[in-house]
Amino acid sequence: MSRCRVLVTRYVYPAALELLRRHTEVDYRDSRDGLARDALTEALRSCAAVVCQLTDRIDADLLDAAPELRLIANVAVGYDNIDVGAATARGIVVTNTPGVLTESTADLAFALLLAVGRRVGEAERWLRAGNWRQWEIDLLCGREVHGATLGILGMGRIGQAVARRARGFAMEVLYHSRRQLPESTERELGARFVTRAELFAAADFVSLHLPLDATTRGSIGAAELRQMKSTACLINTARGGLVDDGALLAALREGTLAGAGLDVFPAEPEVDPGYLELENVVLLPHIGSASVATRTRMCLLAAESVVAWVRGEVVPRQVGVEG
Ligand code: DGY
């Protein structure tokens, strides 16, 4: 019996590839650059499943050219790179990799929060430039993180993991989310549900943990930034498209916002050059989940979804499906 053909669009950790190879015929594109649009279209034509990454844009036109395709396993928890509606309408299942990257991403959100608050990037650049002459009482003083108020927008797995870290810093944690958490979880996290407006107005640090979709795109714009304190900092480890870059840059330049820590950008790998001129931003190249252990688990999870589907089992981690 012929084996199901699976396209793996880019380099993945070997454990995932080994698993896929045990169960399927793998068309592996062992490159970090991925496939150009035409090559991806061509490669998908004869595949029943694809293991793709957030750098692969899978839209309706591409799906129309992939008559055999039945499963898209995205190696990421976010799936804004895929037109899930178009896939579902064509009977194609889409899966993601939730859970395994929660702690790593929360670690990085906290690293950014600390780095922005305590001016870590700026201080390191300053030292490397040979500027350090002596200890001074007011040298590179930043904002206190312990005891500050943290506003978490989007209280899913990662938001909750950030809240847990905040407890260790004796922060007051406010959150806003589509759904309020059960009281017992709020108590465990020490987090208080507030309106968006209350969150923006009260927080010293606002950390974004929302998915990017039509309802959240550009949802942090001039109006929201204006509601924040001029001493506050914005942290984004979710998706760049949530934030209006122009508005954020203006707020940072004009001093109506104290700082920002950004791991994600609207048109990666492009970074608005305006950010590069500012000392009060910390910029990272989308490394929220970037530890070898986490990235390996993400690749494995995507491979496991494919294997479940090949075996005719219920496919875990389907997106666009309630429950
Ligand atoms: C995701 O999984 O969506 C992250 O952005 C990459 O780890």
Short mmCIF file of C-alpha atoms and ligand atoms in Angstrom, two decimals:
data_model
loop_
_atom_site.label_atom_id
_atom_site.label_comp_id
_atom_site.label_asym_id
_atom_site.label_seq_id
_atom_site.Cartn_x
_atom_site.Cartn_y
_atom_site.Cartn_z
CA MET A 1 0.00 0.00 0.00
CA SER A 2 1.39 3.41 -0.90
CA ARG A 3 2.23 5.65 2.01
CA CYS A 4 0.72 9.05 2.55
CA ARG A 5 2.92 11.81 1.14
CA VAL A 6 3.85 14.63 3.53
CA LEU A 7 5.61 17.85 2.62
CA VAL A 8 7.91 19.32 5.28
CA THR A 9 8.52 22.82 4.03
CA ARG A 10 11.65 23.71 6.03
CA TYR A 11 14.28 22.44 8.42
CA VAL A 12 12.78 20.69 11.45
CA TYR A 13 14.45 18.96 14.39
CA PRO A 14 15.44 15.39 13.47
CA ALA A 15 13.20 13.62 16.01
CA ALA A 16 10.13 14.90 14.17
CA LEU A 17 11.47 13.84 10.83
CA GLU A 18 12.26 10.36 12.10
CA LEU A 19 8.72 9.99 13.40
CA LEU A 20 7.23 11.15 10.12
CA ARG A 21 9.47 8.84 8.12
CA ARG A 22 8.32 5.83 10.12
CA HIS A 23 4.72 6.44 9.05
CA THR A 24 4.70 8.44 5.83
CA GLU A 25 6.58 9.23 2.66
CA VAL A 26 8.28 12.52 3.42
CA ASP A 27 9.13 15.21 0.90
CA TYR A 28 11.64 17.06 3.09
CA ARG A 29 12.91 20.49 2.05
CA ASP A 30 15.91 20.68 4.33
CA SER A 31 16.48 24.41 4.11
CA ARG A 32 15.90 27.39 6.37
CA ASP A 33 14.67 29.54 3.49
CA GLY A 34 11.62 27.48 2.70
CA LEU A 35 10.00 27.32 -0.69
CA ALA A 36 9.18 30.23 -2.95
CA ARG A 37 5.49 30.54 -3.72
CA ASP A 38 5.65 28.66 -7.05
CA ALA A 39 7.76 25.86 -5.63
CA LEU A 40 5.44 25.53 -2.63
CA THR A 41 2.42 25.37 -4.93
CA GLU A 42 4.12 22.68 -6.99
CA ALA A 43 5.26 20.67 -3.97
CA LEU A 44 1.78 20.75 -2.39
CA ARG A 45 0.08 19.48 -5.54
CA SER A 46 0.80 15.84 -4.71
CA CYS A 47 0.85 15.94 -0.89
CA ALA A 48 -1.85 14.81 1.52
CA ALA A 49 -0.35 16.63 4.49
CA VAL A 50 2.07 19.47 5.08
CA VAL A 51 4.20 20.35 8.09
CA CYS A 52 4.72 24.08 7.78
CA GLN A 53 5.99 26.99 9.84
CA LEU A 54 4.80 30.50 10.53
CA THR A 55 6.97 31.76 7.69
CA ASP A 56 4.87 29.75 5.18
CA ARG A 57 1.82 31.66 4.00
CA ILE A 58 -0.95 29.17 3.20
CA ASP A 59 -3.89 30.93 1.57
CA ALA A 60 -6.96 29.99 -0.46
CA ASP A 61 -5.19 30.17 -3.85
CA LEU A 62 -2.51 27.80 -2.65
CA LEU A 63 -5.13 25.42 -1.29
CA ASP A 64 -6.96 25.45 -4.63
CA ALA A 65 -3.80 24.15 -6.25
CA ALA A 66 -3.46 21.33 -3.69
CA PRO A 67 -6.31 18.90 -4.44
CA GLU A 68 -4.85 16.06 -2.35
CA LEU A 69 -4.20 18.14 0.77
CA ARG A 70 -6.13 17.02 3.88
CA LEU A 71 -3.99 18.18 6.80
CA ILE A 72 -1.91 21.26 7.61
CA ALA A 73 0.26 20.87 10.73
CA ASN A 74 1.67 24.26 11.68
CA VAL A 75 4.79 24.21 13.87
CA ALA A 76 3.60 27.12 16.02
CA VAL A 77 0.80 27.92 18.40
CA GLY A 78 -0.17 30.95 16.30
CA TYR A 79 -1.69 30.17 12.92
CA ASP A 80 -2.34 33.56 11.37
CA ASN A 81 -0.14 32.42 8.45
CA ILE A 82 -2.91 30.03 7.41
CA ASP A 83 -6.33 30.86 6.03
CA VAL A 84 -8.10 28.46 8.37
CA GLY A 85 -11.55 29.37 7.01
CA ALA A 86 -10.47 28.49 3.47
CA ALA A 87 -8.90 25.24 4.68
CA THR A 88 -11.98 24.21 6.66
CA ALA A 89 -14.24 25.01 3.71
CA ARG A 90 -12.15 22.57 1.65
CA GLY A 91 -12.28 19.85 4.31
CA ILE A 92 -8.66 20.37 5.29
CA VAL A 93 -7.78 19.99 8.97
CA VAL A 94 -5.38 22.54 10.51
CA THR A 95 -3.40 21.84 13.69
CA ASN A 96 -1.03 23.89 15.86
CA THR A 97 1.36 23.23 18.74
CA PRO A 98 -0.10 24.67 21.94
CA GLY A 99 1.18 23.97 25.43
CA VAL A 100 4.76 23.00 24.74
CA LEU A 101 6.00 26.56 24.24
CA THR A 102 4.06 28.20 27.05
CA GLU A 103 6.86 28.39 29.61
CA SER A 104 9.62 29.37 27.16
CA THR A 105 7.53 32.18 25.74
CA ALA A 106 6.58 33.41 29.20
CA ASP A 107 10.27 33.36 30.14
CA LEU A 108 11.06 35.57 27.19
CA ALA A 109 8.19 37.95 27.90
CA PHE A 110 9.63 38.36 31.37
CA ALA A 111 13.15 38.76 30.02
CA LEU A 112 11.89 41.62 27.82
CA LEU A 113 9.97 43.16 30.70
CA LEU A 114 13.08 43.16 32.89
CA ALA A 115 15.32 44.32 30.06
CA VAL A 116 13.10 47.28 29.18
CA GLY A 117 12.36 48.19 32.79
CA ARG A 118 16.00 48.07 33.89
CA ARG A 119 17.45 49.40 30.62
CA VAL A 120 19.55 46.26 30.13
CA GLY A 121 20.10 46.59 26.38
CA GLU A 122 20.88 50.27 26.58
CA ALA A 123 23.30 49.76 29.49
CA GLU A 124 25.10 46.94 27.73
CA ARG A 125 25.47 48.95 24.52
CA TRP A 126 26.80 51.85 26.57
CA LEU A 127 29.38 49.68 28.34
CA ARG A 128 30.52 48.00 25.11
CA ALA A 129 30.98 51.44 23.57
CA GLY A 130 33.60 52.13 26.25
CA ASN A 131 31.60 54.80 28.06
CA TRP A 132 31.93 53.48 31.64
CA ARG A 133 34.17 55.70 33.78
CA GLN A 134 32.84 55.21 37.32
CA TRP A 135 29.89 54.14 39.44
CA GLU A 136 27.45 57.05 39.64
CA ILE A 137 24.42 57.48 41.85
CA ASP A 138 22.04 58.13 38.94
CA LEU A 139 23.75 56.12 36.23
CA LEU A 140 21.28 54.30 33.96
CA CYS A 141 18.55 54.18 36.55
CA GLY A 142 15.50 52.29 35.34
CA ARG A 143 12.05 51.38 36.55
CA GLU A 144 11.36 49.00 39.40
CA VAL A 145 9.83 45.75 38.32
CA HIS A 146 9.16 44.30 41.77
CA GLY A 147 5.96 45.73 43.16
CA ALA A 148 4.94 47.26 39.82
CA THR A 149 1.55 46.66 38.18
CA LEU A 150 1.49 44.24 35.28
CA GLY A 151 -1.41 44.28 32.82
CA ILE A 152 -1.81 41.07 30.83
CA LEU A 153 -3.91 41.33 27.71
CA GLY A 154 -5.01 37.82 26.71
CA MET A 155 -5.04 35.37 29.60
CA GLY A 156 -4.57 32.05 27.82
CA ARG A 157 -1.80 29.61 28.65
CA ILE A 158 1.07 32.03 28.04
CA GLY A 159 -0.61 34.98 29.76
CA GLN A 160 -1.17 32.78 32.82
CA ALA A 161 2.44 31.62 32.79
CA VAL A 162 3.55 35.26 32.74
CA ALA A 163 1.23 35.98 35.68
CA ARG A 164 2.88 33.15 37.65
CA ARG A 165 6.29 34.69 37.08
CA ALA A 166 4.96 38.10 38.15
CA ARG A 167 3.99 36.72 41.55
CA GLY A 168 7.67 36.03 42.23
CA PHE A 169 8.31 39.72 41.65
CA ALA A 170 5.49 40.77 43.98
CA MET A 171 3.75 42.50 41.07
CA GLU A 172 0.11 43.41 41.10
CA VAL A 173 -1.41 41.49 38.18
CA LEU A 174 -4.39 42.81 36.24
CA TYR A 175 -5.71 41.06 33.19
CA HIS A 176 -8.25 41.37 30.44
CA SER A 177 -9.31 38.49 28.26
CA ARG A 178 -12.27 37.37 26.17
CA ARG A 179 -13.33 35.20 29.07
CA GLN A 180 -12.83 35.81 32.75
CA LEU A 181 -10.97 32.97 34.46
CA PRO A 182 -12.65 30.88 37.16
CA GLU A 183 -12.26 32.47 40.57
CA SER A 184 -10.03 29.63 41.79
CA THR A 185 -7.57 30.24 38.93
CA GLU A 186 -7.61 33.98 39.54
CA ARG A 187 -6.82 33.31 43.18
CA GLU A 188 -4.03 30.90 42.31
CA LEU A 189 -2.49 33.43 39.90
CA GLY A 190 -3.18 36.42 42.12
CA ALA A 191 -4.69 38.11 39.05
CA ARG A 192 -7.65 40.50 38.87
CA PHE A 193 -9.97 40.82 35.85
CA VAL A 194 -10.41 44.44 34.70
CA THR A 195 -11.71 46.21 31.61
CA ARG A 196 -9.25 46.97 28.82
CA ALA A 197 -9.42 50.66 29.67
CA GLU A 198 -8.67 49.99 33.35
CA LEU A 199 -5.76 47.77 32.39
CA PHE A 200 -4.18 50.38 30.11
CA ALA A 201 -4.67 53.12 32.66
CA ALA A 202 -3.24 51.26 35.66
CA ALA A 203 -0.41 49.09 34.33
CA ASP A 204 3.28 49.92 34.57
CA PHE A 205 3.93 47.10 32.11
CA VAL A 206 1.42 45.80 29.55
CA SER A 207 2.19 42.38 28.11
CA LEU A 208 0.32 41.17 25.02
CA HIS A 209 -0.76 37.54 24.70
CA LEU A 210 -3.52 37.68 22.10
CA PRO A 211 -3.85 35.67 18.91
CA LEU A 212 -3.68 37.70 15.70
CA ASP A 213 -6.95 37.65 13.79
CA ALA A 214 -9.34 40.09 12.17
CA THR A 215 -10.60 41.26 15.56
CA THR A 216 -7.19 41.89 17.14
CA ARG A 217 -5.14 43.20 14.19
CA GLY A 218 -3.98 46.73 14.96
CA SER A 219 -5.95 46.67 18.21
CA ILE A 220 -3.13 48.40 20.10
CA GLY A 221 -3.15 51.77 18.38
CA ALA A 222 -2.85 55.44 19.24
CA ALA A 223 -6.00 55.43 21.37
CA GLU A 224 -4.86 52.50 23.52
CA LEU A 225 -1.32 53.84 23.87
CA ARG A 226 -2.70 57.20 24.92
CA GLN A 227 -4.56 55.48 27.75
CA MET A 228 -1.28 54.12 29.13
CA LYS A 229 0.84 55.98 31.67
CA SER A 230 3.78 57.89 30.24
CA THR A 231 5.97 55.84 32.60
CA ALA A 232 4.64 52.50 31.30
CA CYS A 233 6.23 49.95 28.95
CA LEU A 234 4.65 47.68 26.34
CA ILE A 235 5.83 44.10 25.90
CA ASN A 236 4.88 42.09 22.81
CA THR A 237 5.82 38.44 22.37
CA ALA A 238 2.57 37.54 20.57
CA ARG A 239 2.29 38.94 17.02
CA GLY A 240 3.56 42.20 15.58
CA GLY A 241 0.30 42.81 13.73
CA LEU A 242 -1.49 43.47 17.03
CA VAL A 243 0.25 46.80 17.35
CA ASP A 244 0.12 49.86 15.12
CA ASP A 245 3.86 50.44 14.66
CA GLY A 246 3.44 54.08 13.63
CA ALA A 247 1.46 54.87 16.76
CA LEU A 248 3.91 53.01 18.99
CA LEU A 249 6.91 54.75 17.47
CA ALA A 250 5.25 58.14 17.90
CA ALA A 251 4.44 57.40 21.56
CA LEU A 252 8.01 56.26 22.26
CA ARG A 253 9.53 59.26 20.50
CA GLU A 254 7.22 61.77 22.15
CA GLY A 255 7.72 60.22 25.58
CA THR A 256 4.05 59.44 26.11
CA LEU A 257 5.19 55.84 26.62
CA ALA A 258 8.40 55.00 28.46
CA GLY A 259 9.54 51.89 26.61
CA ALA A 260 8.77 48.76 24.63
CA GLY A 261 10.10 45.23 24.44
CA LEU A 262 9.30 43.66 21.09
CA ASP A 263 9.95 40.11 19.96
CA VAL A 264 7.54 40.28 17.04
CA PHE A 265 6.90 42.68 14.15
CA PRO A 266 4.13 43.12 11.59
CA ALA A 267 6.21 42.25 8.50
CA GLU A 268 9.03 40.05 9.81
CA PRO A 269 11.93 40.08 9.25
CA GLU A 270 11.47 43.78 8.53
CA VAL A 271 11.83 46.03 11.55
CA ASP A 272 10.78 49.64 11.20
CA PRO A 273 14.11 51.53 11.16
CA GLY A 274 12.56 54.06 13.55
CA TYR A 275 12.92 51.51 16.36
CA LEU A 276 16.64 51.12 15.76
CA GLU A 277 17.21 54.75 16.67
CA LEU A 278 15.51 54.48 20.03
CA GLU A 279 17.29 53.55 23.27
CA ASN A 280 14.04 52.80 25.10
CA VAL A 281 13.14 49.71 23.07
CA VAL A 282 14.51 46.20 23.26
CA LEU A 283 14.22 44.36 19.95
CA LEU A 284 14.44 40.60 19.44
CA PRO A 285 14.05 38.46 16.30
CA HIS A 286 10.93 36.42 17.26
CA ILE A 287 12.69 34.07 19.66
CA GLY A 288 9.93 33.63 22.25
CA SER A 289 9.91 29.85 22.02
CA ALA A 290 13.54 29.51 20.99
CA SER A 291 15.10 26.85 23.17
CA VAL A 292 16.19 23.60 21.56
CA ALA A 293 13.98 21.57 23.90
CA THR A 294 10.88 23.65 23.16
CA ARG A 295 11.43 23.85 19.44
CA THR A 296 12.02 20.09 19.32
CA ARG A 297 8.75 19.52 21.18
CA MET A 298 6.94 21.83 18.75
CA CYS A 299 8.26 19.89 15.74
CA LEU A 300 7.35 16.59 17.39
CA LEU A 301 3.85 17.75 18.19
CA ALA A 302 3.24 18.71 14.56
CA ALA A 303 4.59 15.33 13.42
CA GLU A 304 2.38 13.54 15.96
CA SER A 305 -0.69 15.29 14.55
CA VAL A 306 0.21 13.99 11.09
CA VAL A 307 0.76 10.47 12.41
CA ALA A 308 -2.58 10.49 14.25
CA TRP A 309 -4.29 11.51 11.05
CA VAL A 310 -2.49 8.83 8.99
CA ARG A 311 -3.61 6.22 11.51
CA GLY A 312 -7.19 7.37 11.23
CA GLU A 313 -7.28 8.56 14.83
CA VAL A 314 -8.95 11.75 16.03
CA VAL A 315 -6.47 14.46 15.11
CA PRO A 316 -5.39 16.35 18.22
CA ARG A 317 -4.85 20.11 18.40
CA GLN A 318 -7.18 21.05 15.59
CA VAL A 319 -7.78 24.78 15.23
CA GLY A 320 -10.99 26.42 14.10
CA VAL A 321 -12.86 23.63 15.89
CA GLU A 322 -14.49 24.18 19.29
CA GLY A 323 -13.66 21.73 22.04
C1 DGY B 1 4.22 30.56 17.87
O1 DGY B 1 4.32 29.36 18.16
O2 DGY B 1 3.20 31.04 17.42
C2 DGY B 1 5.41 31.43 18.12
O3 DGY B 1 5.25 32.70 17.63
C3 DGY B 1 6.67 30.79 17.60
O4 DGY B 1 7.03 29.93 18.59
#
